[in-house]
Amino acid sequence: SSPLSRPGCGAARLGEAMGAAIAMATETVCAGETESNRRCAALQTLYTAGHKVELVATKLGPGFPGFQAYHTSVKVDDLEYSFSGDGIVVGKGVASHMRLPDKPEVAYMGLTSLSGDAMKKHLTGFFKRGSYDLLRKNCNSFSDCALYFLLDMRLDPTYKGLEQLGHMADRQAGIVQAITEGNYRPNPSADTFSVAVTISAINKLKDSPSFGFS
């Protein structure tokens, strides 16, 4: 008879079944997020320790029906990564949220085999100092790309209220200025930026044979 059919092998069969189920579930989550056949970073941590990834989000202002702005950042282990006029900023805890009146919400996103240092290294070229734009290239744009780099997942559209304003900026400039209290000035350095193009570039980078997990 098969070794797994003998007495005392129930734990082994259960372990194999659980392993297969976890692998199938993880592959299902990753499928559709990547446009390639690579094994997503989250799957690399099924049997080995990984880096904990969290999304930090704080509401900006009271909002109104159909619109709520957020400031977001990404934590990898104990370090926070955020994007501002200074480029990608690294801090401890939830430093970029501390001056905001509302309390930040921290959500666990998953484990990854990729480090925060690796993410910052590869995304710095896309999020340079001086290229920040409140509506078109902001903290949420960075968080979206950082999550994709680390976990092959995208930022929930719920947090992209500022980007919604950016899309209407040309057609309804009066509304945009009213909401931003007249403080919004387009940054020419962000004119050519596109989250979709950046995600595509990250996808190609991670598909490259020379790309390593670090």
Short mmCIF file of C-alpha atoms in Angstrom, two decimals:
data_model
loop_
_atom_site.label_atom_id
_atom_site.label_comp_id
_atom_site.label_asym_id
_atom_site.label_seq_id
_atom_site.Cartn_x
_atom_site.Cartn_y
_atom_site.Cartn_z
CA SER A 1 0.00 0.00 0.00
CA SER A 2 0.98 3.63 -0.39
CA PRO A 3 2.99 5.09 2.53
CA LEU A 4 0.33 7.79 2.94
CA SER A 5 -2.38 5.15 3.39
CA ARG A 6 -0.65 3.60 6.42
CA PRO A 7 -1.61 4.42 10.03
CA GLY A 8 0.04 7.56 11.38
CA CYS A 9 0.32 9.31 8.01
CA GLY A 10 -2.80 11.48 8.43
CA ALA A 11 -0.68 14.49 9.52
CA ALA A 12 1.52 14.12 6.48
CA ARG A 13 -1.48 14.02 4.14
CA LEU A 14 -2.99 17.04 5.89
CA GLY A 15 0.29 18.94 5.64
CA GLU A 16 0.58 18.23 1.92
CA ALA A 17 -3.04 19.24 1.34
CA MET A 18 -2.60 22.48 3.27
CA GLY A 19 0.60 23.29 1.37
CA ALA A 20 -1.10 22.70 -1.96
CA ALA A 21 -4.11 24.80 -0.93
CA ILE A 22 -1.91 27.70 0.22
CA ALA A 23 0.10 27.60 -2.98
CA MET A 24 -3.06 27.50 -5.11
CA ALA A 25 -4.62 30.38 -3.17
CA THR A 26 -1.52 32.53 -3.43
CA GLU A 27 -1.16 31.86 -7.13
CA THR A 28 -4.81 32.83 -7.59
CA VAL A 29 -4.25 36.13 -5.77
CA CYS A 30 -1.18 36.90 -7.82
CA ALA A 31 -2.78 35.87 -11.12
CA GLY A 32 -4.10 38.87 -12.94
CA GLU A 33 -1.89 41.26 -10.99
CA THR A 34 1.17 40.42 -13.03
CA GLU A 35 1.24 40.43 -16.79
CA SER A 36 3.86 37.67 -16.92
CA ASN A 37 4.48 34.12 -15.82
CA ARG A 38 6.90 35.02 -13.03
CA ARG A 39 6.32 33.81 -9.51
CA CYS A 40 5.05 36.81 -7.54
CA ALA A 41 7.11 38.05 -4.59
CA ALA A 42 4.43 37.13 -2.06
CA LEU A 43 4.59 33.47 -3.16
CA GLN A 44 8.32 33.42 -2.36
CA THR A 45 7.50 33.67 1.37
CA LEU A 46 5.30 30.58 1.73
CA TYR A 47 8.04 28.57 3.40
CA THR A 48 10.64 31.22 4.25
CA ALA A 49 10.56 34.38 6.34
CA GLY A 50 9.65 37.56 4.48
CA HIS A 51 9.39 41.31 4.96
CA LYS A 52 6.08 42.55 6.39
CA VAL A 53 4.33 45.11 4.20
CA GLU A 54 1.69 47.50 5.54
CA LEU A 55 -0.31 50.33 3.98
CA VAL A 56 -0.71 53.48 6.09
CA ALA A 57 -3.57 55.84 5.18
CA THR A 58 -4.86 59.07 6.71
CA LYS A 59 -7.88 61.04 5.57
CA LEU A 60 -7.24 64.58 4.33
CA GLY A 61 -10.11 66.87 5.23
CA PRO A 62 -13.76 65.93 5.72
CA GLY A 63 -14.43 64.93 2.11
CA PHE A 64 -17.88 64.94 0.51
CA PRO A 65 -20.16 62.40 -1.23
CA GLY A 66 -18.15 60.52 -3.83
CA PHE A 67 -14.83 62.05 -2.87
CA GLN A 68 -12.31 61.61 -0.06
CA ALA A 69 -8.63 62.51 -0.26
CA TYR A 70 -5.99 60.44 1.52
CA HIS A 71 -2.31 60.59 2.33
CA THR A 72 -0.80 57.11 2.02
CA SER A 73 2.58 55.53 2.57
CA VAL A 74 4.00 52.02 2.66
CA LYS A 75 5.76 50.36 5.60
CA VAL A 76 8.25 47.55 5.12
CA ASP A 77 9.03 45.99 8.48
CA ASP A 78 9.71 48.96 10.80
CA LEU A 79 10.46 51.60 8.16
CA GLU A 80 7.99 53.86 6.37
CA TYR A 81 8.44 54.86 2.73
CA SER A 82 6.57 57.91 1.47
CA PHE A 83 6.78 60.32 -1.47
CA SER A 84 6.92 64.11 -1.25
CA GLY A 85 8.73 67.07 -2.77
CA ASP A 86 11.92 65.57 -1.34
CA GLY A 87 11.46 62.37 -3.32
CA ILE A 88 11.16 59.00 -1.58
CA VAL A 89 11.51 59.63 2.14
CA VAL A 90 12.35 56.91 4.66
CA GLY A 91 11.32 57.25 8.30
CA LYS A 92 10.41 55.26 11.39
CA GLY A 93 6.87 54.43 12.40
CA VAL A 94 4.32 56.56 10.53
CA ALA A 95 6.40 59.75 10.47
CA SER A 96 4.81 61.30 7.36
CA HIS A 97 1.35 61.11 8.97
CA MET A 98 2.19 62.61 12.36
CA ARG A 99 1.34 66.23 11.48
CA LEU A 100 -2.08 65.35 10.07
CA PRO A 101 -5.12 65.91 12.30
CA ASP A 102 -6.77 62.54 11.62
CA LYS A 103 -5.43 59.28 13.01
CA PRO A 104 -3.69 57.05 10.46
CA GLU A 105 -5.04 53.59 9.71
CA VAL A 106 -2.52 50.78 9.25
CA ALA A 107 -3.49 47.75 7.17
CA TYR A 108 -1.44 44.58 6.81
CA MET A 109 -0.90 43.81 3.11
CA GLY A 110 1.28 40.70 3.13
CA LEU A 111 4.81 39.32 3.20
CA THR A 112 7.39 39.76 0.46
CA SER A 113 10.83 38.46 -0.33
CA LEU A 114 11.78 41.96 -1.53
CA SER A 115 13.28 44.46 0.90
CA GLY A 116 12.35 48.10 1.41
CA ASP A 117 15.87 49.08 0.35
CA ALA A 118 15.44 47.22 -2.94
CA MET A 119 12.11 48.93 -3.55
CA LYS A 120 13.56 52.39 -2.88
CA LYS A 121 16.59 51.67 -5.06
CA HIS A 122 14.51 50.66 -8.07
CA LEU A 123 11.73 53.27 -7.71
CA THR A 124 13.91 56.32 -7.02
CA GLY A 125 14.38 56.88 -10.75
CA PHE A 126 10.61 57.21 -11.18
CA PHE A 127 10.01 59.33 -8.06
CA LYS A 128 12.80 61.89 -8.04
CA ARG A 129 13.16 64.87 -5.75
CA GLY A 130 11.24 67.87 -7.10
CA SER A 131 8.84 65.85 -9.27
CA TYR A 132 5.94 65.73 -6.79
CA ASP A 133 2.57 67.02 -7.97
CA LEU A 134 -0.40 67.16 -5.57
CA LEU A 135 -2.86 65.73 -8.10
CA ARG A 136 -0.90 63.97 -10.82
CA LYS A 137 2.14 62.43 -9.08
CA ASN A 138 1.58 62.24 -5.35
CA CYS A 139 1.97 59.97 -2.33
CA ASN A 140 -0.74 57.64 -3.63
CA SER A 141 0.98 57.27 -7.00
CA PHE A 142 4.06 56.11 -5.12
CA SER A 143 2.16 53.78 -2.78
CA ASP A 144 0.47 52.18 -5.79
CA CYS A 145 3.82 51.49 -7.47
CA ALA A 146 5.52 50.43 -4.22
CA LEU A 147 2.82 47.85 -3.49
CA TYR A 148 3.13 46.51 -7.01
CA PHE A 149 6.90 46.23 -6.71
CA LEU A 150 6.72 44.50 -3.33
CA LEU A 151 3.62 42.33 -3.63
CA ASP A 152 2.35 42.51 -7.23
CA MET A 153 -0.82 44.19 -5.98
CA ARG A 154 -2.33 47.61 -6.63
CA LEU A 155 -3.52 50.37 -4.33
CA ASP A 156 -7.27 50.28 -3.74
CA PRO A 157 -8.98 53.02 -5.84
CA THR A 158 -10.68 54.20 -2.63
CA TYR A 159 -7.48 56.03 -1.72
CA LYS A 160 -7.14 57.83 -5.06
CA GLY A 161 -9.42 60.81 -4.50
CA LEU A 162 -6.68 63.31 -5.32
CA GLU A 163 -6.05 61.57 -8.63
CA GLN A 164 -9.73 61.95 -9.48
CA LEU A 165 -9.23 65.69 -9.12
CA GLY A 166 -6.18 65.48 -11.33
CA HIS A 167 -8.20 63.93 -14.14
CA MET A 168 -10.67 66.82 -14.08
CA ALA A 169 -8.05 69.55 -13.62
CA ASP A 170 -8.02 70.73 -17.22
CA ARG A 171 -11.80 70.71 -17.67
CA GLN A 172 -12.89 71.96 -14.27
CA ALA A 173 -10.01 74.03 -12.96
CA GLY A 174 -12.38 76.15 -10.86
CA ILE A 175 -13.53 73.14 -8.86
CA VAL A 176 -9.97 71.95 -8.35
CA GLN A 177 -8.83 75.34 -7.06
CA ALA A 178 -11.85 75.56 -4.77
CA ILE A 179 -11.11 72.19 -3.19
CA THR A 180 -7.40 72.93 -2.81
CA GLU A 181 -8.16 76.48 -1.56
CA GLY A 182 -6.29 77.95 -4.51
CA ASN A 183 -3.01 76.30 -3.54
CA TYR A 184 -2.65 73.87 -6.43
CA ARG A 185 0.03 74.67 -9.02
CA PRO A 186 0.84 72.02 -11.65
CA ASN A 187 4.44 70.83 -11.53
CA PRO A 188 5.93 70.65 -15.05
CA SER A 189 8.26 67.89 -13.82
CA ALA A 190 5.23 65.63 -13.51
CA ASP A 191 3.85 66.31 -16.99
CA THR A 192 5.09 63.05 -18.49
CA PHE A 193 4.42 60.84 -15.48
CA SER A 194 1.95 57.96 -15.74
CA VAL A 195 1.24 55.33 -13.08
CA ALA A 196 0.28 52.84 -15.81
CA VAL A 197 3.57 53.36 -17.64
CA THR A 198 5.52 53.06 -14.38
CA ILE A 199 3.73 49.83 -13.44
CA SER A 200 4.57 48.45 -16.88
CA ALA A 201 8.24 49.38 -16.38
CA ILE A 202 8.27 47.68 -12.96
CA ASN A 203 6.74 44.58 -14.51
CA LYS A 204 9.48 44.42 -17.14
CA LEU A 205 12.14 45.01 -14.49
CA LYS A 206 10.91 42.12 -12.35
CA ASP A 207 10.71 39.84 -15.39
CA SER A 208 14.35 40.53 -16.24
CA PRO A 209 16.70 37.57 -15.66
CA SER A 210 19.14 39.96 -13.97
CA PHE A 211 16.57 41.02 -11.36
CA GLY A 212 17.33 39.55 -7.95
CA PHE A 213 15.42 39.40 -4.68
CA SER A 214 17.25 41.51 -2.09
#
